[in-house]
Coordinates of N, CA and C in Angstrom, one line a residue:
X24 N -141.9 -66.4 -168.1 CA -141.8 -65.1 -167.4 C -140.6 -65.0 -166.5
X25 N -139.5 -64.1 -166.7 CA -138.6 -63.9 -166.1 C -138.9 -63.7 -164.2
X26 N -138.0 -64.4 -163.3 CA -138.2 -64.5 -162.3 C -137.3 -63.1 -161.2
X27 N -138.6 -62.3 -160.4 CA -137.5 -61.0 -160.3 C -136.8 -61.7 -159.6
X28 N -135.4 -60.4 -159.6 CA -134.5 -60.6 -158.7 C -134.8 -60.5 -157.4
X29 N -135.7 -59.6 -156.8 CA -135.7 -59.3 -155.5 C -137.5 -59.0 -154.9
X30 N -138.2 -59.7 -154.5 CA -139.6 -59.3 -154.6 C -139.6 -59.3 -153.0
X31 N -140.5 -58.0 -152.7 CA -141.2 -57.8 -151.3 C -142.7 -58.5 -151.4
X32 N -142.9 -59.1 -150.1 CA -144.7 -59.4 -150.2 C -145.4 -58.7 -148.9
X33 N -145.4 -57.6 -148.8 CA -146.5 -57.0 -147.2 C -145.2 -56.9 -146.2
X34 N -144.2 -56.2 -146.7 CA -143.7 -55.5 -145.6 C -143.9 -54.3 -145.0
X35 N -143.7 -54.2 -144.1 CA -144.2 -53.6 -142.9 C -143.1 -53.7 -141.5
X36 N -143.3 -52.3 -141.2 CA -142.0 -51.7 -140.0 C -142.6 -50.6 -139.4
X37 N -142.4 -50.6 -138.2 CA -143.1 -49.3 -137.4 C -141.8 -49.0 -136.4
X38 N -141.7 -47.6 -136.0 CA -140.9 -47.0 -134.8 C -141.3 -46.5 -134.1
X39 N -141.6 -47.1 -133.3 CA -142.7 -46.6 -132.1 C -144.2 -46.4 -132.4
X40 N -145.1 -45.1 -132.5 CA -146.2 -44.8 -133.0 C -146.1 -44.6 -134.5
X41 N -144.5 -44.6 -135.2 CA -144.8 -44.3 -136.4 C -145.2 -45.5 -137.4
X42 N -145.7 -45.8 -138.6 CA -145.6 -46.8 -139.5 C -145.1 -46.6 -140.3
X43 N -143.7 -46.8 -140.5 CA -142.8 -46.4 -141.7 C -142.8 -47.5 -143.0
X44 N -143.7 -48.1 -143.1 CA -143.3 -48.6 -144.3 C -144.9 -50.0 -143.8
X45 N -145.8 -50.1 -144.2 CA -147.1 -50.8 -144.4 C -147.3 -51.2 -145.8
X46 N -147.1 -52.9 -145.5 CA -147.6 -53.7 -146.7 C -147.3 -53.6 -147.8
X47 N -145.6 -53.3 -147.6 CA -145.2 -52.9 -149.2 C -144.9 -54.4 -150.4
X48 N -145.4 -54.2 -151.0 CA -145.2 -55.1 -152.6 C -144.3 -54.3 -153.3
X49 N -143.1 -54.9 -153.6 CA -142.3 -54.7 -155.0 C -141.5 -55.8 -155.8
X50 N -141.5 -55.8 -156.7 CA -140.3 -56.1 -157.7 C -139.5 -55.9 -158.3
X51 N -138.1 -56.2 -158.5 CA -137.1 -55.2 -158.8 C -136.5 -56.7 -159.6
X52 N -136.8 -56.1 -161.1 CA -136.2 -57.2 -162.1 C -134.8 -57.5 -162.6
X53 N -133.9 -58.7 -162.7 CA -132.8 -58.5 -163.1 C -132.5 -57.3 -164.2
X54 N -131.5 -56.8 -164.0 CA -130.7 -55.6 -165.0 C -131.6 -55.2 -164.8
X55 N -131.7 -54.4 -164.1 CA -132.6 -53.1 -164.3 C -132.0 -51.9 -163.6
X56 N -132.9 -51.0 -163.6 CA -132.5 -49.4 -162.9 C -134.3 -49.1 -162.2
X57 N -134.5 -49.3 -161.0 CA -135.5 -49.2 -160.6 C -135.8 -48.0 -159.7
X58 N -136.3 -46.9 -160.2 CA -136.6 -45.9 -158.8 C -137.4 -46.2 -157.4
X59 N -136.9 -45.7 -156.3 CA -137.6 -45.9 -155.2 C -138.4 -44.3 -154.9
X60 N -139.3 -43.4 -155.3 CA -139.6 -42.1 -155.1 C -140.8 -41.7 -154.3
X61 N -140.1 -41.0 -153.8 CA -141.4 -40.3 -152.5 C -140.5 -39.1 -152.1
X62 N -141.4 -38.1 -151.3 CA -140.8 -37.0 -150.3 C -140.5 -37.3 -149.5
X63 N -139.5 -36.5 -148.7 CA -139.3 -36.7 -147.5 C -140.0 -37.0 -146.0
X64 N -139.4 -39.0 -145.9 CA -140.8 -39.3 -144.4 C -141.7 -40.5 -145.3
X65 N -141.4 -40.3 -146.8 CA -142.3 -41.3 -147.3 C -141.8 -42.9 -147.2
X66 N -140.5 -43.0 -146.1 CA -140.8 -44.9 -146.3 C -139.3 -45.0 -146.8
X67 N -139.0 -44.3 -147.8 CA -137.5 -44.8 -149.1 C -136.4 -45.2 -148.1
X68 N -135.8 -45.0 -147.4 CA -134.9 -44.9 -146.8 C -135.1 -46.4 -145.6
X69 N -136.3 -46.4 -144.9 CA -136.6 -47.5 -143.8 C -136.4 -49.0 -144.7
X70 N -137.5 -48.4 -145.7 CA -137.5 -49.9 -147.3 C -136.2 -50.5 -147.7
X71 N -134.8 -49.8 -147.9 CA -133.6 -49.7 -148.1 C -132.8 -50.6 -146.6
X72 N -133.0 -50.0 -146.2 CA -132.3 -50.5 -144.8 C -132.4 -51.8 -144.2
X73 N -134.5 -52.5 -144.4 CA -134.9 -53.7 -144.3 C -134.6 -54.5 -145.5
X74 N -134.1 -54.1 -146.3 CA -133.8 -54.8 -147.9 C -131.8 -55.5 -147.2
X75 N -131.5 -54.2 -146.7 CA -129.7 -54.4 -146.8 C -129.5 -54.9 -145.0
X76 N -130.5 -55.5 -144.5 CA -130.4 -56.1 -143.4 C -130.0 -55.0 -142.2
X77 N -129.9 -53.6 -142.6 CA -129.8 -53.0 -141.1 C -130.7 -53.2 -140.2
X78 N -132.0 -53.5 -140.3 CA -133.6 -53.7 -140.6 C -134.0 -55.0 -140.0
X79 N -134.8 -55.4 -139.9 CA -135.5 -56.8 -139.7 C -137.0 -55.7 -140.2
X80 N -138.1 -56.7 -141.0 CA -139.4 -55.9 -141.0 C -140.0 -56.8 -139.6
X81 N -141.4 -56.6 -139.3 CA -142.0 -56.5 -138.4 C -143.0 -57.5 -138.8
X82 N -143.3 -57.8 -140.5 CA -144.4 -58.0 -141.0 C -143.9 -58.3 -142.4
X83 N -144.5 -59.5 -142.9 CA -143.8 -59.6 -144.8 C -142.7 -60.5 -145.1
X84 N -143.0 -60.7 -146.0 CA -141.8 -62.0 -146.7 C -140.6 -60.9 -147.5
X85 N -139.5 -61.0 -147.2 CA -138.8 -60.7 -148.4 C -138.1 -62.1 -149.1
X86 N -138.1 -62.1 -150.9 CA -137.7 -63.1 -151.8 C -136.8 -62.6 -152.8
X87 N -135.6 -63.8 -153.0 CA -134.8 -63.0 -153.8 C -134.1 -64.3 -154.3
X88 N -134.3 -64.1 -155.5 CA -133.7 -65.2 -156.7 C -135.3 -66.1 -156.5
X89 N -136.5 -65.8 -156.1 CA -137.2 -66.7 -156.0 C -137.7 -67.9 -154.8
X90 N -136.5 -67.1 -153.3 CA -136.6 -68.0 -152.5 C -136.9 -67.2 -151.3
X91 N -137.7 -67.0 -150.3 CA -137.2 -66.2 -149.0 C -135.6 -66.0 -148.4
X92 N -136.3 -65.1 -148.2 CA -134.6 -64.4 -147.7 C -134.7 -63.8 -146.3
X93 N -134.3 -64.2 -144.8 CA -133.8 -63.3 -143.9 C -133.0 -62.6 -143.7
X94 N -132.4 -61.8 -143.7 CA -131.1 -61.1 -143.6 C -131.3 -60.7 -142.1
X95 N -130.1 -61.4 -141.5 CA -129.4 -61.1 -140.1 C -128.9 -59.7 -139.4
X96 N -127.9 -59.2 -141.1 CA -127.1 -58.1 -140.9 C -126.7 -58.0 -142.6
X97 N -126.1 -56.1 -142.6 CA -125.5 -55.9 -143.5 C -124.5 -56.9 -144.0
X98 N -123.7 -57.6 -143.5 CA -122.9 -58.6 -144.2 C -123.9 -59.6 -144.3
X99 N -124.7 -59.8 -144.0 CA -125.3 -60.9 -144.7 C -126.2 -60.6 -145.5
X100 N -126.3 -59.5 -146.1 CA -127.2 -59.4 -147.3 C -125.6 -58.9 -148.3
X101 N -124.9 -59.0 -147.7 CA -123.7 -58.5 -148.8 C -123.0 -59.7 -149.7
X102 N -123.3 -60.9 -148.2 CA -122.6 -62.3 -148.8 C -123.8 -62.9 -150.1
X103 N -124.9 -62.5 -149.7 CA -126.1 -62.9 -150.9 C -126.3 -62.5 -152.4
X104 N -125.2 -61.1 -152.4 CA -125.4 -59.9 -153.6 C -125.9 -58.9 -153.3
X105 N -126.4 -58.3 -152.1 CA -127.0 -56.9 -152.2 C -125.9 -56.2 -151.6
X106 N -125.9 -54.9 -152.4 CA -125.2 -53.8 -151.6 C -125.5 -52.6 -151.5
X107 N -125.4 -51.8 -151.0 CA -126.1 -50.3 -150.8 C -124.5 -49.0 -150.3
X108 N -125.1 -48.3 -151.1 CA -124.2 -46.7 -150.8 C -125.2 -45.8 -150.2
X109 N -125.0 -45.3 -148.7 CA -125.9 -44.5 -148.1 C -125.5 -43.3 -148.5
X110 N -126.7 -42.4 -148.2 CA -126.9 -40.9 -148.5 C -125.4 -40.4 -148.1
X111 N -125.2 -40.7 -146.9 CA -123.9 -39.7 -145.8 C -122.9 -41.1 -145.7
X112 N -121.6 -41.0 -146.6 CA -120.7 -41.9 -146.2 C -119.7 -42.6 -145.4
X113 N -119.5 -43.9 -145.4 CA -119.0 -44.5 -144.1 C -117.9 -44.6 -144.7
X114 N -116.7 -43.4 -144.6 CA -115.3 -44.0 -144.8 C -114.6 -42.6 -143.5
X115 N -113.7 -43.4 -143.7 CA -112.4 -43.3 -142.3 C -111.8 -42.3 -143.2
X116 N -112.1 -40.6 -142.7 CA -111.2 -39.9 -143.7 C -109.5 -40.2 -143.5
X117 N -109.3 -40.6 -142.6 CA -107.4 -40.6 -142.3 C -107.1 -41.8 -143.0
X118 N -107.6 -42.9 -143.6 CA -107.2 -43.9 -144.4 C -107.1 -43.7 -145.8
X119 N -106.6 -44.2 -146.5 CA -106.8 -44.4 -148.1 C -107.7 -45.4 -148.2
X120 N -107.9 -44.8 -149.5 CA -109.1 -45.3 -150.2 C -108.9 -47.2 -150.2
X121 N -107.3 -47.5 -150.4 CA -107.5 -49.2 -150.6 C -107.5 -49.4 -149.2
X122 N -107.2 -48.6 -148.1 CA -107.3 -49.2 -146.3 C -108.9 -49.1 -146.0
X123 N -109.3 -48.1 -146.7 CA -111.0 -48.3 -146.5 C -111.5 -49.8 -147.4
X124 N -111.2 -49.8 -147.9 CA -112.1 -51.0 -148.7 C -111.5 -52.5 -147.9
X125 N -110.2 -52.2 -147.8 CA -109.9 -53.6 -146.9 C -110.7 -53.9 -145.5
X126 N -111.4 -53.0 -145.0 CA -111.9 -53.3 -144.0 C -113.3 -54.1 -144.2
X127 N -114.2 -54.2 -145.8 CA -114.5 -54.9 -146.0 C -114.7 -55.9 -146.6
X128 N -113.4 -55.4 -147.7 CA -112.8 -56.8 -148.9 C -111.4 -57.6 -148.3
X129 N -111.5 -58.4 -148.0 CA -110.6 -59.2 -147.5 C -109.7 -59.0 -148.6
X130 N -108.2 -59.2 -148.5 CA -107.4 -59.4 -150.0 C -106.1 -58.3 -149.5
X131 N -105.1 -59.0 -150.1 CA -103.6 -58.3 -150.2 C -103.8 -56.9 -150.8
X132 N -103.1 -56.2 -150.1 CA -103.6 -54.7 -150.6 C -103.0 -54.1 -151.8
X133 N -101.7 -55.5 -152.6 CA -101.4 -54.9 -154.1 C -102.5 -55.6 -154.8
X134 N -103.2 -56.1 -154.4 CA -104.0 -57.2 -155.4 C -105.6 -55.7 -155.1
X135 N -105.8 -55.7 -154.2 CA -106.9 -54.8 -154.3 C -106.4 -53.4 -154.6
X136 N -105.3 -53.0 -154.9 CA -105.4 -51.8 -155.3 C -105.5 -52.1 -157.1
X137 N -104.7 -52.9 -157.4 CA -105.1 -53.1 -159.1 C -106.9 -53.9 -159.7
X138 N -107.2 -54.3 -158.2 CA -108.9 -54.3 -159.0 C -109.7 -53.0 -158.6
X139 N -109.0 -51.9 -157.9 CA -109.5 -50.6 -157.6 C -109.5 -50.4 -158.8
X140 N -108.0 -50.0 -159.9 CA -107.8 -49.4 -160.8 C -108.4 -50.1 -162.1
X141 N -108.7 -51.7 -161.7 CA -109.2 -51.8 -162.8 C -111.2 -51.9 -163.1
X142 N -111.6 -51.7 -161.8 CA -113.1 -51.4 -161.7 C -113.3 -50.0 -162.5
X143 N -112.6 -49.2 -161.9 CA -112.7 -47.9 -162.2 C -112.2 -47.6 -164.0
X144 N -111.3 -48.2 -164.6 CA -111.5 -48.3 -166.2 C -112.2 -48.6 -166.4
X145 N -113.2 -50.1 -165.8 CA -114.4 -50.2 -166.6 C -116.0 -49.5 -166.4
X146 N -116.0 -49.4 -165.4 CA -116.9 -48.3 -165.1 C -117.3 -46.9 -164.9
X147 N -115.7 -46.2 -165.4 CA -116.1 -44.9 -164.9 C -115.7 -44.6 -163.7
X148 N -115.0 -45.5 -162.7 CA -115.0 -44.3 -161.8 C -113.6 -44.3 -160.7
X149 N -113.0 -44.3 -161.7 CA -111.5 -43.5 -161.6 C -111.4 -42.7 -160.0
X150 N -109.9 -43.5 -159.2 CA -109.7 -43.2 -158.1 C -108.5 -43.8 -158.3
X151 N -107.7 -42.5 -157.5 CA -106.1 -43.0 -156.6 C -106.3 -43.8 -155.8
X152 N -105.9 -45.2 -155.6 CA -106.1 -46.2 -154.6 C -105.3 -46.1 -153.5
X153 N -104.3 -44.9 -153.5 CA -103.5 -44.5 -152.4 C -103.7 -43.1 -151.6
X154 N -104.7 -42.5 -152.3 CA -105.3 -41.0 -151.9 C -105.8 -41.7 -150.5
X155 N -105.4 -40.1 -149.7 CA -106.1 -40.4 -148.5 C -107.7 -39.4 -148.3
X156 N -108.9 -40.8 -147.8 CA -110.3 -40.0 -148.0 C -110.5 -38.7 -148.2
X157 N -109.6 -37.6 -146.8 CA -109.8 -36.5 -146.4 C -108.9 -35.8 -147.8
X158 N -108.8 -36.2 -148.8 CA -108.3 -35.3 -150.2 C -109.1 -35.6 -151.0
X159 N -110.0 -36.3 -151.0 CA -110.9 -36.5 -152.2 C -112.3 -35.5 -152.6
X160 N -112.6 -35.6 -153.3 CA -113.7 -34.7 -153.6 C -114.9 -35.3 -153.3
X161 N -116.4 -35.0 -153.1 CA -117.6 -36.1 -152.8 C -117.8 -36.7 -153.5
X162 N -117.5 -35.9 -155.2 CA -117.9 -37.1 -156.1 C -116.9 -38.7 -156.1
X163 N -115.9 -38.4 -156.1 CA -114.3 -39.3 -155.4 C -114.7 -40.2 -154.1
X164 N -115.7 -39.8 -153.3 CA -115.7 -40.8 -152.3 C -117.0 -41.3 -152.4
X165 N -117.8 -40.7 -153.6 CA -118.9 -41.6 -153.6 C -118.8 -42.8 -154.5
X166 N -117.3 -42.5 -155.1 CA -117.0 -43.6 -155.9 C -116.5 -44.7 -155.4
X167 N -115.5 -44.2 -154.4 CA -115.3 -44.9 -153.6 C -116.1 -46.0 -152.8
X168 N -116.9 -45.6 -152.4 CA -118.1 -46.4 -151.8 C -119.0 -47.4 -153.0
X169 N -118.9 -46.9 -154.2 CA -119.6 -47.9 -155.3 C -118.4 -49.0 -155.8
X170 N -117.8 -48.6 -155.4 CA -116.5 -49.1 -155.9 C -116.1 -50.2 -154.5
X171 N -116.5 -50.4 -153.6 CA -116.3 -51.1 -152.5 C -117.4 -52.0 -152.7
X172 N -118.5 -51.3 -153.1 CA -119.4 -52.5 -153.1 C -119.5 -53.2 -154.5
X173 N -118.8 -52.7 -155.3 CA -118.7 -53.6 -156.6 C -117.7 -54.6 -156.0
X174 N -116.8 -54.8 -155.4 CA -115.7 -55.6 -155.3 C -116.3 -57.2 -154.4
X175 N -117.5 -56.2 -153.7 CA -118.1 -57.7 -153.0 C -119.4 -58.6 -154.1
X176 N -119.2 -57.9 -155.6 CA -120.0 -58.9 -156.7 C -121.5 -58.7 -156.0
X177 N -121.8 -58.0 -155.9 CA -123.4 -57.7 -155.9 C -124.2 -57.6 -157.1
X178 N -125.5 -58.6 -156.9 CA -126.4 -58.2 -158.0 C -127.6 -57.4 -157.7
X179 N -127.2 -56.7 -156.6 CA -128.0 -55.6 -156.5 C -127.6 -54.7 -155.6
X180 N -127.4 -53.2 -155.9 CA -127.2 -52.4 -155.8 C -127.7 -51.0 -155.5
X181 N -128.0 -50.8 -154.0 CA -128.9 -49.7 -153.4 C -128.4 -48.2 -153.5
X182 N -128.6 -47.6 -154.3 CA -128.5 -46.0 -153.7 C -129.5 -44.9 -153.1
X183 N -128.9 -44.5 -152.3 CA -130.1 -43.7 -151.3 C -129.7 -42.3 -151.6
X184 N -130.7 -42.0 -152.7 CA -130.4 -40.3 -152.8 C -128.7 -39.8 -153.6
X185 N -128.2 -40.8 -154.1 CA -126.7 -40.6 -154.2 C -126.8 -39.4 -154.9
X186 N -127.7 -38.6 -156.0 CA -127.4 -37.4 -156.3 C -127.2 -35.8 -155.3
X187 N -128.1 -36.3 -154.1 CA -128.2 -35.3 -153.2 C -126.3 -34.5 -152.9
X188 N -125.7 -35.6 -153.2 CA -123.9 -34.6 -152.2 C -123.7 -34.2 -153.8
X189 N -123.7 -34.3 -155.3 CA -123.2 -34.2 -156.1 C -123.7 -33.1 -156.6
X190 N -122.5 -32.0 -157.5 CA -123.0 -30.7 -158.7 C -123.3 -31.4 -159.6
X191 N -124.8 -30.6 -160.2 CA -125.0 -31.2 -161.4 C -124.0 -31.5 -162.4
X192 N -122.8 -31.4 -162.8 CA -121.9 -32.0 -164.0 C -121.5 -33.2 -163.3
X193 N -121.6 -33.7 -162.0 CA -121.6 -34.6 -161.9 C -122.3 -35.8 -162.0
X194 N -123.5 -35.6 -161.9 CA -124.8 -36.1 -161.7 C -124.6 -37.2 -163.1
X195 N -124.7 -36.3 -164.2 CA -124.8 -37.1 -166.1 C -123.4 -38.2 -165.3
X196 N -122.1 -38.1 -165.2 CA -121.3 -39.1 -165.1 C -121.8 -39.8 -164.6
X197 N -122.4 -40.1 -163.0 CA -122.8 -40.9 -162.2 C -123.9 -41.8 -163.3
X198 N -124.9 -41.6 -163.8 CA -125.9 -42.0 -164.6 C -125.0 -43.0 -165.9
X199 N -124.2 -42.8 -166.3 CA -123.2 -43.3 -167.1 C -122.9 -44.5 -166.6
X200 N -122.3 -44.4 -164.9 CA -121.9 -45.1 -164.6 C -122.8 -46.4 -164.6
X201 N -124.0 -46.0 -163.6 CA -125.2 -46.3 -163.5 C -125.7 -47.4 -164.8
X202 N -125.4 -46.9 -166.1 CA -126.0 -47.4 -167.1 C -125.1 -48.4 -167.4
X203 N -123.8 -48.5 -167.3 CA -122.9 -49.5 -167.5 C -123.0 -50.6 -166.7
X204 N -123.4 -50.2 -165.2 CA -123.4 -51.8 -164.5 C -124.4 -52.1 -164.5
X205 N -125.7 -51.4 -165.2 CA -126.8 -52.3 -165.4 C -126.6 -53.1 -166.7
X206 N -126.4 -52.6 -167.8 CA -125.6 -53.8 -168.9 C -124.8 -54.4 -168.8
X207 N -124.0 -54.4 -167.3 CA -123.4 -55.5 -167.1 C -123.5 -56.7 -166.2
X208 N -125.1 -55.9 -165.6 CA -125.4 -57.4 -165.4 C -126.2 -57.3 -163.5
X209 N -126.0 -55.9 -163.1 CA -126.4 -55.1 -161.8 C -127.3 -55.0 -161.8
X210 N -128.9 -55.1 -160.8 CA -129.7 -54.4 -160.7 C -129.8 -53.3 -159.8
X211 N -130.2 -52.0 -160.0 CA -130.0 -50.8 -159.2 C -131.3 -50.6 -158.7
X212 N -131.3 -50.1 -157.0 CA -132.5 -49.6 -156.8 C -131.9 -48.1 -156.2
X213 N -132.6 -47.3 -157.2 CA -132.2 -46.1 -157.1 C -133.3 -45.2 -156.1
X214 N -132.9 -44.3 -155.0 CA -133.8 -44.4 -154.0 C -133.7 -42.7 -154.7
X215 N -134.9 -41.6 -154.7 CA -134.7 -40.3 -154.8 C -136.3 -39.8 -154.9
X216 N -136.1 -38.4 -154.5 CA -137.7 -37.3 -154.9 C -137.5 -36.8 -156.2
X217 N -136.5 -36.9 -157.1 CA -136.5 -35.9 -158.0 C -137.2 -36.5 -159.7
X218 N -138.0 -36.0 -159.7 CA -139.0 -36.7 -160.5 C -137.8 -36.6 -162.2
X219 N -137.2 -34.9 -162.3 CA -136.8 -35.3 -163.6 C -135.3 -36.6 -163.9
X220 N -134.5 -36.7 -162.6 CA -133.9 -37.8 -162.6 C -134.3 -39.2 -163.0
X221 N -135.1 -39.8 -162.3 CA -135.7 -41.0 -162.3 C -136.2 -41.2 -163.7
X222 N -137.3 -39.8 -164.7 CA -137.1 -40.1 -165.7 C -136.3 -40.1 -166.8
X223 N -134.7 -39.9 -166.5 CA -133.5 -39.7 -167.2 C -133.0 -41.0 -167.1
X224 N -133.0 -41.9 -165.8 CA -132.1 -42.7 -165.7 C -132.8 -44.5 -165.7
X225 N -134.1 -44.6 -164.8 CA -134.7 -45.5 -164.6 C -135.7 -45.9 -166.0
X226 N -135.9 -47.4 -165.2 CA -136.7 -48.4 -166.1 C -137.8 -48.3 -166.0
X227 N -137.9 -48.5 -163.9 CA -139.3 -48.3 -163.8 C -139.1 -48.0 -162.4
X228 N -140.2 -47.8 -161.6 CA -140.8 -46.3 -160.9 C -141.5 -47.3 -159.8
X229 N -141.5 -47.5 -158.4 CA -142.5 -47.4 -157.4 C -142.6 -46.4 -157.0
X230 N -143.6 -45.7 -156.3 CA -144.3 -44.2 -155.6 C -144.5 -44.8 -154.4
X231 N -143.8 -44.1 -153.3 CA -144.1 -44.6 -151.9 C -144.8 -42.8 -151.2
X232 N -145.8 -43.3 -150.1 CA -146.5 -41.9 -149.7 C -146.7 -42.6 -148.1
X233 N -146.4 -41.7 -147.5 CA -146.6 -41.9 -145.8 C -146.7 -43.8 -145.8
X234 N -145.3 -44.3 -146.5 CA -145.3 -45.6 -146.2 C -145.7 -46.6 -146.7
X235 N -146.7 -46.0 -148.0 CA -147.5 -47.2 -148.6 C -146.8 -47.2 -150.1
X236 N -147.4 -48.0 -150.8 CA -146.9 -48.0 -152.7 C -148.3 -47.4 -152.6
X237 N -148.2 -46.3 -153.4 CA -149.2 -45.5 -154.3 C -149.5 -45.2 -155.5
X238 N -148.1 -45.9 -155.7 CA -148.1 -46.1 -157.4 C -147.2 -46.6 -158.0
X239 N -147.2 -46.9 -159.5 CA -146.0 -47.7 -160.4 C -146.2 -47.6 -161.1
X240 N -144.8 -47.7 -162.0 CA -144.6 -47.5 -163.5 C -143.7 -48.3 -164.3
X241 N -144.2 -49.0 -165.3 CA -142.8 -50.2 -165.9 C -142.4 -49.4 -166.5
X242 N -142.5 -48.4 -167.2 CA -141.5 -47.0 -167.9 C -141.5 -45.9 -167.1
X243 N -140.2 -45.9 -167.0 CA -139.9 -44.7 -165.7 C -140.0 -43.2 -166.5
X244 N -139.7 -43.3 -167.5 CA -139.8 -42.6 -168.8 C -141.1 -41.6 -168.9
X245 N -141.8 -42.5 -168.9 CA -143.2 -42.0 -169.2 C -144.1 -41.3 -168.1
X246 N -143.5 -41.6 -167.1 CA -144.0 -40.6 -165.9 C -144.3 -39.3 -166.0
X247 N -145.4 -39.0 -165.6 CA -145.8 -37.4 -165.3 C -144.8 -36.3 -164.7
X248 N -144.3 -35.6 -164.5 CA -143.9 -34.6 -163.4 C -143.8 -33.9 -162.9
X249 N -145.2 -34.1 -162.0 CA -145.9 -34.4 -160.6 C -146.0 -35.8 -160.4
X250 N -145.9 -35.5 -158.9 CA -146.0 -36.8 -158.2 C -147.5 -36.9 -158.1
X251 N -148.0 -38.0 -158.2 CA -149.8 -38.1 -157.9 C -150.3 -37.9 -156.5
X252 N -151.3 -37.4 -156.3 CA -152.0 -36.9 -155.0 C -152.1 -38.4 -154.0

């Protein structure tokens, strides 16, 4: 039996009176495309954050490659393999795209601008490594940001809602992309409400509701769409 990449056992986080996330179990298997789905307030977003070390949980083991894992901080779940692109992006519009990434990829800036250009041949996602942020389009800086955290070799890969800033003709590219770094070798945890996405793009499906897992699915495919009561 293949060993997951990344397994929760009874995590658990509260903010104040709230309980944002109680006793969650998951597994998120090498190469895969995994949905994280709920409405808004259901958990996706706190679960993501305690995964990519903004976080500490309160309660629960997190395991990854089969071993416990604490995470300190964002860089330290980045030096492990995890990376995450949040909903609302963290780039410096007055920099270029390769001054933004240098701030978290170490490396000569002719040397990172030709693995900009050459990420982006293989994946899909084509960027001026000299454009400055405030000229790019959202689809351009969301690439930007996938494109920073490919450079730090992650084998896992968080997005939170990434369809939310994009027009649908963007959306199918993004999914493209999506589908290429999981054959090459990425696991994605795709965080979203939108039931017909998750069955377009995902493998398989956890359902989070006021915090808990309420449900799963090893074919993301085969899902209903409605969410269950």
């Amino acid at each position: 039996m293949t060993i997951p990449l990344l397994s929760l056992r009874g995590i658990s986080k509260s903010c104040g009176q709230i309980h944002a996330n109680q006793a969650i179990d998951l597994d998120v298997a090498p190469q895969s495309i995994h949905a994280i789905l709920g409405e808004n307030g259901a958990g996706k977003s706190t679960l993501m954050k305690l995964i990519y070390g903004v976080e500490q949980p309160d309660d629960g083991t997190v395991i990854w490659e089969g071993r416990p894992l604490h995470l300190a901080s964002p860089a330290d779940a980045r030096r492990k393999g995890i990376g995450m692109v949040f909903q609302h992006f963290s780039l410096f519009e007055t920099l270029t795209v390769v001054e933004n990434i240098r701030l978290v990829v170490p490396g000569r800036k002719a040397d990172l601008k030709e693995r900009i250009k050459a990420l982006g041949r293989e994946f899909g996602l084509d960027v001026d490594p000299l454009a400055h942020v405030h000229a790019l389009s959202v689809g351009e800086r969301q690439r930007v940001e996938i494109i920073r955290c490919l450079m730090t070799n992650p084998k896992l890969l968080i997005l939170d809602e990434p369809t939310s800033v994009l027009p649908p003709q963007l959306v199918e590219k993004l999914f493209e992309t999506l589908r290429r770094l999981r054959d090459g070798g990425v696991s994605i945890l795709f965080i979203s409400h939108k039931l017909e996405e998750i069955r377009a793009i995902c493998d398989r499906a956890t359902i989070l509701r006021g915090g808990r897992v309420t449900g799963m699915s090893i074919h993301a495919s085969t899902m209903p769409m409605t969410l269950p009561a």
